[in-house]
CSV table of N, CA, C and O in Angstrom, one decimal:
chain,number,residue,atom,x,y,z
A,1,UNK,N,140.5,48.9,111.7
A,1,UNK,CA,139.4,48.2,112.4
A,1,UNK,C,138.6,47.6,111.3
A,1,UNK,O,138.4,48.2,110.2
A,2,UNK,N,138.1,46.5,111.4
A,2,UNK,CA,137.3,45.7,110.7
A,2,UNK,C,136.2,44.9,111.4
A,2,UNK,O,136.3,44.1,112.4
A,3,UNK,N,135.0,45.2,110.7
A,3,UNK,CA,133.9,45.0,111.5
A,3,UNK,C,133.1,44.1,110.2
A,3,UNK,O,133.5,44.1,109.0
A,4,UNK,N,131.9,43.4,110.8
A,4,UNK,CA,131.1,42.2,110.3
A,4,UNK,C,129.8,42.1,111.3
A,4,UNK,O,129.7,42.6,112.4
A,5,UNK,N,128.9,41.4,110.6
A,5,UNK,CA,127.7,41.5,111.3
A,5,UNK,C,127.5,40.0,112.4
A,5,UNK,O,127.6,38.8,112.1
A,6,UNK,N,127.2,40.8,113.6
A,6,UNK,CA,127.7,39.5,115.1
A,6,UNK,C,127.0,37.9,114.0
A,6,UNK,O,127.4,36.7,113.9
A,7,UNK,N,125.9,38.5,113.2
A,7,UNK,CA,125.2,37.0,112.8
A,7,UNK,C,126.1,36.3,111.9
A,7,UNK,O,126.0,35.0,111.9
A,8,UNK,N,127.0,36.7,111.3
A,8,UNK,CA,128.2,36.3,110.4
A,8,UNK,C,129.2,35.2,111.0
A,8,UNK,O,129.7,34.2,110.3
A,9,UNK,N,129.6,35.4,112.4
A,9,UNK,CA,130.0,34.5,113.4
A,9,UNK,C,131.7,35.2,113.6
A,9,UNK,O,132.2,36.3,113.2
A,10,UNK,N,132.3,34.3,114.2
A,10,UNK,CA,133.7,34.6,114.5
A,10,UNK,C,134.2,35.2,113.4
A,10,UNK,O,134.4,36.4,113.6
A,11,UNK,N,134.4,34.8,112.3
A,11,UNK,CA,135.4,35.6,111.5
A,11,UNK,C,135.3,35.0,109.9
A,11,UNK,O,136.0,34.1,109.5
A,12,UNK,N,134.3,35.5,109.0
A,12,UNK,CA,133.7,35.6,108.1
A,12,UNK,C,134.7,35.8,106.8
A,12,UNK,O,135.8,36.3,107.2
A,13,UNK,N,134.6,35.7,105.5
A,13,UNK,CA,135.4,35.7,104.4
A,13,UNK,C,135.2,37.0,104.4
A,13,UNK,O,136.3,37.4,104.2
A,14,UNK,N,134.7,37.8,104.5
A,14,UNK,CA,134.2,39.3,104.0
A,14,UNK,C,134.2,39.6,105.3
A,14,UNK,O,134.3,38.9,106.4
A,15,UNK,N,133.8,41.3,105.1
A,15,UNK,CA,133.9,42.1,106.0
A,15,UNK,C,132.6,43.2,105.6
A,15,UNK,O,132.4,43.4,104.4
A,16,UNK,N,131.8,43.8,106.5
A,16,UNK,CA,130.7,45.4,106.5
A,16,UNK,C,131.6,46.3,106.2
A,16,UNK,O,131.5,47.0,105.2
A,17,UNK,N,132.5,46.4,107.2
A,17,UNK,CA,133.5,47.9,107.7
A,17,UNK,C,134.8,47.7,108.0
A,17,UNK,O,135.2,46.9,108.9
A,18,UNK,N,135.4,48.4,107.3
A,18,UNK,CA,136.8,48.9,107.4
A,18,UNK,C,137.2,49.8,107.5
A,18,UNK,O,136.9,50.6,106.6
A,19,UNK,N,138.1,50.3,108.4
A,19,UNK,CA,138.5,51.6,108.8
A,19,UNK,C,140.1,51.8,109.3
A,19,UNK,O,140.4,51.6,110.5
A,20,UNK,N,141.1,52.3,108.3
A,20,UNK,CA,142.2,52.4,108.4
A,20,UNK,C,143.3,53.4,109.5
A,20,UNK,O,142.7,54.3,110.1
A,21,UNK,N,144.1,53.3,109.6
A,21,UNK,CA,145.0,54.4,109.7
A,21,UNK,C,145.7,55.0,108.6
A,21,UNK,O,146.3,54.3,107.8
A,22,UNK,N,145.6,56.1,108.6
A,22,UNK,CA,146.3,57.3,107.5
A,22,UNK,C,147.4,57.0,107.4
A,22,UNK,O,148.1,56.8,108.4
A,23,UNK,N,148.0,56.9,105.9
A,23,UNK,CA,149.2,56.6,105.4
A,23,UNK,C,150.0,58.0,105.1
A,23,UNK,O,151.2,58.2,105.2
A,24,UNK,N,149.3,58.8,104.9
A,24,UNK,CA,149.8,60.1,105.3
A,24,UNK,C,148.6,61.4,105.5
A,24,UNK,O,147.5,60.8,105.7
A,25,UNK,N,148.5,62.4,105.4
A,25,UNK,CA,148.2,63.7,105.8
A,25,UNK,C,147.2,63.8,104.9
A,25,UNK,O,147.7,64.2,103.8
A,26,UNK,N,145.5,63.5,104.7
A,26,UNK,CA,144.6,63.5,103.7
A,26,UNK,C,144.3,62.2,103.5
A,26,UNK,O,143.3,62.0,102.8
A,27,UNK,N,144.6,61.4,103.8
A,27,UNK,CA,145.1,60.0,103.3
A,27,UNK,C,143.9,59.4,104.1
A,27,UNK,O,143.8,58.2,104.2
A,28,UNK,N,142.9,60.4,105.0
A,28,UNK,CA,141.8,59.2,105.9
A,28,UNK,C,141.0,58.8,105.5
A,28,UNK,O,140.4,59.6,104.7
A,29,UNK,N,140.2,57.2,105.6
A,29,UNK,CA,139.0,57.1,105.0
A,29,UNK,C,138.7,55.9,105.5
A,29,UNK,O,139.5,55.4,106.2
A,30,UNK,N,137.5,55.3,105.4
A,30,UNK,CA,137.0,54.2,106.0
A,30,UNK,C,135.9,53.6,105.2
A,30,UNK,O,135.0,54.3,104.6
A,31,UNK,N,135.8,52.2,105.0
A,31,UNK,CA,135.0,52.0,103.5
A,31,UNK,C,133.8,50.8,104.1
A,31,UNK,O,134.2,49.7,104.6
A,32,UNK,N,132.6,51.0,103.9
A,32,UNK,CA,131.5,50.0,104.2
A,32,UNK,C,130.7,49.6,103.0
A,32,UNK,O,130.3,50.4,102.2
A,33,UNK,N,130.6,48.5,102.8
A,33,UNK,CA,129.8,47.7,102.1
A,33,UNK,C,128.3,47.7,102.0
A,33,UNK,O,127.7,46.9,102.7
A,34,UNK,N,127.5,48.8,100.9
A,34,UNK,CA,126.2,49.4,101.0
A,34,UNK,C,125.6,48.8,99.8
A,34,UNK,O,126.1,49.1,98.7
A,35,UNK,N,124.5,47.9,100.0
A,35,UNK,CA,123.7,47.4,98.7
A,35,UNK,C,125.1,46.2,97.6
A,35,UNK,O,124.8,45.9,96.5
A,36,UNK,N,126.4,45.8,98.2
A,36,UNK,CA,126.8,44.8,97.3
A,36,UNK,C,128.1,45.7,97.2
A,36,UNK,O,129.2,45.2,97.2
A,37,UNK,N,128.0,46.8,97.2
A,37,UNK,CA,129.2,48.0,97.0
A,37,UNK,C,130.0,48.7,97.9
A,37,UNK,O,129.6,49.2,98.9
A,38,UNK,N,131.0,48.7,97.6
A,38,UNK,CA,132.0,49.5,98.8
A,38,UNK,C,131.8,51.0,98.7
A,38,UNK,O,132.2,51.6,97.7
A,39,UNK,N,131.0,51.6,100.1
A,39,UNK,CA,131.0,53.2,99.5
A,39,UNK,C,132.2,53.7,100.4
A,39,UNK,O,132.2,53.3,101.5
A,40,UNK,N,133.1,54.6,100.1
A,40,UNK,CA,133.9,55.3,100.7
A,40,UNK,C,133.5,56.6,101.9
A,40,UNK,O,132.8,57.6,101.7
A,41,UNK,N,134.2,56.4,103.2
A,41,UNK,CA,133.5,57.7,104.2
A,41,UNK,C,134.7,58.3,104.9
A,41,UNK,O,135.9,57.9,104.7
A,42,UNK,N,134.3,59.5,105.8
A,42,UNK,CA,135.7,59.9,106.0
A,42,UNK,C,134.9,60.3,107.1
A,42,UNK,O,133.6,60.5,107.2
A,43,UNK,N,136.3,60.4,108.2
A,43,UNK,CA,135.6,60.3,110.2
A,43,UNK,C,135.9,61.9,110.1
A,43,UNK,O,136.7,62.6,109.5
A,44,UNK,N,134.6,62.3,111.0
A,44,UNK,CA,134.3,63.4,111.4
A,44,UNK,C,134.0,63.6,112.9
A,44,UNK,O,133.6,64.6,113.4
A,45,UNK,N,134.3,62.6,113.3
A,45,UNK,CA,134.4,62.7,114.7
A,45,UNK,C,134.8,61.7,115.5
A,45,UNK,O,134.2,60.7,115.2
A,46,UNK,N,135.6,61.5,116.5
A,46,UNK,CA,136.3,60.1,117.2
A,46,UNK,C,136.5,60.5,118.5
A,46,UNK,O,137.3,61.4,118.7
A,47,UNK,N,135.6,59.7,119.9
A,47,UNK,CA,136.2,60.0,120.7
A,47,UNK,C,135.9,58.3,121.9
A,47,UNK,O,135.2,57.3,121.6
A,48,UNK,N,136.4,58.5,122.8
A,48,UNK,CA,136.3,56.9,123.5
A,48,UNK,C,137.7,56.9,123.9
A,48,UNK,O,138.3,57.9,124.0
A,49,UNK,N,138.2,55.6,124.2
A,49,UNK,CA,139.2,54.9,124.4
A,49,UNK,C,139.9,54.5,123.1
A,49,UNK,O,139.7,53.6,122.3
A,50,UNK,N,140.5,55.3,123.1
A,50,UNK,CA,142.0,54.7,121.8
A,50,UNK,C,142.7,53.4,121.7
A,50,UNK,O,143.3,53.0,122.7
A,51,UNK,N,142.7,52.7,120.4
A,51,UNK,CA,143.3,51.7,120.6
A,51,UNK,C,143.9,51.6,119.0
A,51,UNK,O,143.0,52.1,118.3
A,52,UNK,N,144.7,51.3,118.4
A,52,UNK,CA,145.4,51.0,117.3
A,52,UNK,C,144.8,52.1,116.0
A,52,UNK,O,144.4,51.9,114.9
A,53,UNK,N,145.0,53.3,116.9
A,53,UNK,CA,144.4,54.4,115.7
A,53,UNK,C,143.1,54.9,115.7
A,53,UNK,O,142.9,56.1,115.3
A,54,UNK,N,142.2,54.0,116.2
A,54,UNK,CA,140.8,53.7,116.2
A,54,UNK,C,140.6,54.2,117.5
A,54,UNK,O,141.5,54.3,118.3
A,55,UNK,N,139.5,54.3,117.7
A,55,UNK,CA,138.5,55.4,118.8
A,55,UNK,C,137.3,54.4,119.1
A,55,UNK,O,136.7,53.9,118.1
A,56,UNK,N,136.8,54.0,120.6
A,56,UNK,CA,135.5,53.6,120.4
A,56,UNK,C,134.1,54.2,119.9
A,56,UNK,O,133.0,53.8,120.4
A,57,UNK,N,134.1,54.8,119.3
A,57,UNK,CA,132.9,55.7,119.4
A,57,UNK,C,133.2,56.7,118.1
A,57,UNK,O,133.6,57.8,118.5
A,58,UNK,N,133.0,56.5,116.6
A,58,UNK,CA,133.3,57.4,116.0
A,58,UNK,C,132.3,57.3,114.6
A,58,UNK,O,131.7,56.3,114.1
A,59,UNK,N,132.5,59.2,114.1
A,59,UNK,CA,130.9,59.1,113.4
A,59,UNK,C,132.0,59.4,111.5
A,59,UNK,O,133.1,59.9,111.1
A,60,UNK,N,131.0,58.9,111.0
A,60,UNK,CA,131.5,59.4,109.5
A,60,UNK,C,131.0,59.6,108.6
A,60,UNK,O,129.8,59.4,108.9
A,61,UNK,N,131.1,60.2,107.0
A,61,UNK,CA,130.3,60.2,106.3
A,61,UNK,C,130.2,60.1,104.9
A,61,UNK,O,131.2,59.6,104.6
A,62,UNK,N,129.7,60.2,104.2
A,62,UNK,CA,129.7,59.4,102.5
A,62,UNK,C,130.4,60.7,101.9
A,62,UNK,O,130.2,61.9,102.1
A,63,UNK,N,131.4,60.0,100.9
A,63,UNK,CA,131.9,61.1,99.9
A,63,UNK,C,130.8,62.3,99.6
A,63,UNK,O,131.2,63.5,99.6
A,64,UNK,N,129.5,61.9,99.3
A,64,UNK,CA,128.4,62.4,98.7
A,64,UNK,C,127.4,63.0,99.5
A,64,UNK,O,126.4,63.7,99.2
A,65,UNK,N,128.3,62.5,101.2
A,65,UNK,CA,127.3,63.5,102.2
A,65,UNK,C,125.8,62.5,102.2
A,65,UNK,O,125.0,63.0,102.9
A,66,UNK,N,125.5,61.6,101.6
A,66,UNK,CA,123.7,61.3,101.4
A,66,UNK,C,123.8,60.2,102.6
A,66,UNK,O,122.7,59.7,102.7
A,67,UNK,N,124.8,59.6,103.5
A,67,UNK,CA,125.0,58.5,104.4
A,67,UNK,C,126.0,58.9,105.7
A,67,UNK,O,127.1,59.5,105.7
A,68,UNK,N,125.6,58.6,106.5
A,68,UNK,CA,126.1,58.9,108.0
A,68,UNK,C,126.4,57.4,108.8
A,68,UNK,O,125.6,56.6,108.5
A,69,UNK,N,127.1,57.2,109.4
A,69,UNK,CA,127.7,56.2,109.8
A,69,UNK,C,128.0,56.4,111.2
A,69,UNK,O,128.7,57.4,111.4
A,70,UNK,N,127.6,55.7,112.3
A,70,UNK,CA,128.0,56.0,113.5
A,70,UNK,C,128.4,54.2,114.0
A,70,UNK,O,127.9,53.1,113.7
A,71,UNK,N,130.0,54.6,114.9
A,71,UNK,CA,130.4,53.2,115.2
A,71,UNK,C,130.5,53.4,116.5
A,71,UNK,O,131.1,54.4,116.9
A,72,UNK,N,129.9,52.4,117.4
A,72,UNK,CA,130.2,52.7,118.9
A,72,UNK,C,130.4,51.1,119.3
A,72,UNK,O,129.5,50.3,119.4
A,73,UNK,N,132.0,50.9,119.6
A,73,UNK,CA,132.8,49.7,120.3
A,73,UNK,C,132.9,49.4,121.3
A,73,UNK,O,133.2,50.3,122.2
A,74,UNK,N,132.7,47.9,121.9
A,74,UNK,CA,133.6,47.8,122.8
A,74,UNK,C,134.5,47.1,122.7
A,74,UNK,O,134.5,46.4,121.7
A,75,UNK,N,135.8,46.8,123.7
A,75,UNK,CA,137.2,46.5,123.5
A,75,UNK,C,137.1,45.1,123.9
A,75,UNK,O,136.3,45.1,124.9
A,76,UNK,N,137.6,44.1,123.6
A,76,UNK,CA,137.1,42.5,124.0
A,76,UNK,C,138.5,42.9,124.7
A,76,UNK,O,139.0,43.8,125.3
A,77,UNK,N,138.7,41.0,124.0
A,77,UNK,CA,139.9,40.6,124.3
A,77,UNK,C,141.4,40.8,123.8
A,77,UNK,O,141.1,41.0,122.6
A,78,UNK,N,142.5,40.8,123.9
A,78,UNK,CA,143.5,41.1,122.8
A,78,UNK,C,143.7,39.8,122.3
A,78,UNK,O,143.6,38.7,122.9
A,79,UNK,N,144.2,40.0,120.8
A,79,UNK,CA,144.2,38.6,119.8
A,79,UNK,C,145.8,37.9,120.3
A,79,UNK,O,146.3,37.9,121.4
A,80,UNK,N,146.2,37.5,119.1
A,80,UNK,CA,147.4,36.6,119.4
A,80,UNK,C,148.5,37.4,118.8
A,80,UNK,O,149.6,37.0,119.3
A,81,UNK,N,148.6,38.6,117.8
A,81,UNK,CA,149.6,39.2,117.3
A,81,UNK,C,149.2,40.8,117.6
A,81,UNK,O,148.3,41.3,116.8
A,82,UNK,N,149.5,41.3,118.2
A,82,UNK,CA,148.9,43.0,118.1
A,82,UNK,C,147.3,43.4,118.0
A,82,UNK,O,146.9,44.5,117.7
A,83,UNK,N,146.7,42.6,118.2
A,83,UNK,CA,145.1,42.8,117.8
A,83,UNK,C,144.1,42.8,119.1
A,83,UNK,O,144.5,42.3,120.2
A,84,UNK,N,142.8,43.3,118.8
A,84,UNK,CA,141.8,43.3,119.9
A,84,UNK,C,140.7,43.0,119.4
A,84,UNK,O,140.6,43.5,118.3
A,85,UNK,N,140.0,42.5,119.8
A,85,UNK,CA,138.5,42.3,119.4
A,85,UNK,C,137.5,43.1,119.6
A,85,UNK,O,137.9,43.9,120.3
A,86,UNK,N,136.4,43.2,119.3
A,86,UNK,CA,135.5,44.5,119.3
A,86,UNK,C,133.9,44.0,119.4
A,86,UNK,O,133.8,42.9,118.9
A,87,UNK,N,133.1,44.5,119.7
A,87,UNK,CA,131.6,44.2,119.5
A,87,UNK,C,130.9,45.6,119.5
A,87,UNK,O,131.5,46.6,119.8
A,88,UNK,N,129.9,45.5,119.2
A,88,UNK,CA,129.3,47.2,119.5
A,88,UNK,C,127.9,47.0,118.1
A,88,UNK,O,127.3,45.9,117.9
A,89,UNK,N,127.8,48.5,117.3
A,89,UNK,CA,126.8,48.4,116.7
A,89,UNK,C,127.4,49.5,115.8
A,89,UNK,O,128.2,50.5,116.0
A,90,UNK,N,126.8,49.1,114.8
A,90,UNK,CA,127.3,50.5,113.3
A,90,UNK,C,125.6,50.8,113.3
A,90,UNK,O,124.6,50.1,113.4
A,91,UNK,N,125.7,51.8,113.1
A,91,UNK,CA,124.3,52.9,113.1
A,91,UNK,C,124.7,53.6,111.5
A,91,UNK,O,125.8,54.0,111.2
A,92,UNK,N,123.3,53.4,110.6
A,92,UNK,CA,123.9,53.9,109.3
A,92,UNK,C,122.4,54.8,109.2
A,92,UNK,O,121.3,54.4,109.4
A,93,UNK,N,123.0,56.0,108.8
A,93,UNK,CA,121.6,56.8,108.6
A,93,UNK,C,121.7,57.2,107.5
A,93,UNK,O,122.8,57.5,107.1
A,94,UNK,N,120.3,57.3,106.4
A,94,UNK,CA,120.4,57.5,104.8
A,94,UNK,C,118.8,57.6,104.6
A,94,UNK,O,118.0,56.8,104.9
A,95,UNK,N,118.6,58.7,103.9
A,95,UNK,CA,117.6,59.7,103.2
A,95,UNK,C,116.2,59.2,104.8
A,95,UNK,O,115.0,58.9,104.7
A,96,UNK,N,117.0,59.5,105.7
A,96,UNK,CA,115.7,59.5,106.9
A,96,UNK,C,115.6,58.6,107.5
A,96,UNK,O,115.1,58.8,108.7
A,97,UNK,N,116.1,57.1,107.0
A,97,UNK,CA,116.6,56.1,107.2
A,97,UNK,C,117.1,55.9,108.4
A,97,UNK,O,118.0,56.6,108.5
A,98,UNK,N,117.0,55.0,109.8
A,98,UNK,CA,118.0,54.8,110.7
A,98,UNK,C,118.2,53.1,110.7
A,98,UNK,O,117.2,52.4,110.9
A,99,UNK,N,119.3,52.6,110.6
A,99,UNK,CA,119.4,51.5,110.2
A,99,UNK,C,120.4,50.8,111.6
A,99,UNK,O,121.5,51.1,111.3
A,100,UNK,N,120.4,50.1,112.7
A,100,UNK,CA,121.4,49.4,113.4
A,100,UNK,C,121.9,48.1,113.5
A,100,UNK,O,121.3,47.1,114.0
A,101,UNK,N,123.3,48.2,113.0
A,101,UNK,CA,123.6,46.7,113.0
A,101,UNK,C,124.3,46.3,114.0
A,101,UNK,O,125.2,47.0,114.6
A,102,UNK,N,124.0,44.7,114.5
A,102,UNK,CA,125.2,44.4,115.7
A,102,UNK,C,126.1,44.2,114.7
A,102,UNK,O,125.9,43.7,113.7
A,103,UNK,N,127.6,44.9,115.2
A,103,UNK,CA,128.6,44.3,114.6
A,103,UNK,C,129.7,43.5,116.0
A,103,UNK,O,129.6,43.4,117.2
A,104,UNK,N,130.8,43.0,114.9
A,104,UNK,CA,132.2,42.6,116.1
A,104,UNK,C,133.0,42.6,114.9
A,104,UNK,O,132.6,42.5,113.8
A,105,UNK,N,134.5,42.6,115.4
A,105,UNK,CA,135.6,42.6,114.7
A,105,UNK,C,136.6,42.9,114.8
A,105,UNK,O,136.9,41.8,115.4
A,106,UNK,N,138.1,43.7,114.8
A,106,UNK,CA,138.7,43.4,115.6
A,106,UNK,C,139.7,44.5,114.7
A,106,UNK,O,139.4,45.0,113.6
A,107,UNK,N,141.0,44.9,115.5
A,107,UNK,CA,141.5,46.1,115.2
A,107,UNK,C,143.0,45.5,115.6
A,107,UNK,O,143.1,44.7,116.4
A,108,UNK,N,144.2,46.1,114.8
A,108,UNK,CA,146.0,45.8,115.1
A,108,UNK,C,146.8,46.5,114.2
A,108,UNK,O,146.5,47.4,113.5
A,109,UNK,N,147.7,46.0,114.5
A,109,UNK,CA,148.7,46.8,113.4
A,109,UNK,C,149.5,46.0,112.4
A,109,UNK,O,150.3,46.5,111.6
């Protein structure tokens, strides 16, 4: 899944959020774009409607533990090759911090 901010428009050179499927066993992780930097997070919780690996509704958190991440989706339309579109909001919490972004973006294989 790959997510961007709704203000960014349809489909932007870059990306906020990325969040993969495990290539094998340990292998989870999901990476957001904090201050210019890609920080690395790992899902600690997924639940909603399943769709290409991805969950609508799932929470994560920074290697370092100091960032919390919550993503809550919804499922648009399906794209043109295996894909769906998404809108919702990424919730980033940090040292007390509650931060909410509109995002959209879109999820496949």
């Amino acid at each position: 899944m790959t997510l961007w901010k709704q203000t960014d428009g349809p489909r932007p050179p870059g990306y906020l959020f990325y969040n993969r499927m495990a290539q094998k066993a340990g292998d989870e992780f999901a990476m957001m774009k904090i201050n210019g930097r890609f920080v690395r997070f790992r899902r600690t919780a997924a639940t909603g409607q399943e769709f290409y690996g991805q969950r609508t509704y799932q929470t994560f958190v920074s290697q370092d533990e100091a960032t919390q991440l919550q993503v809550d989706v919804k499922l648009g339309k399906p794209g043109e090759i295996e894909s769906i579109s998404t809108t919702g909001t990424l919730q980033v919490q940090q040292q007390g911090e509650t931060l909410k972004i509109p995002v959209r973006g879109d999820a496949g294989c």
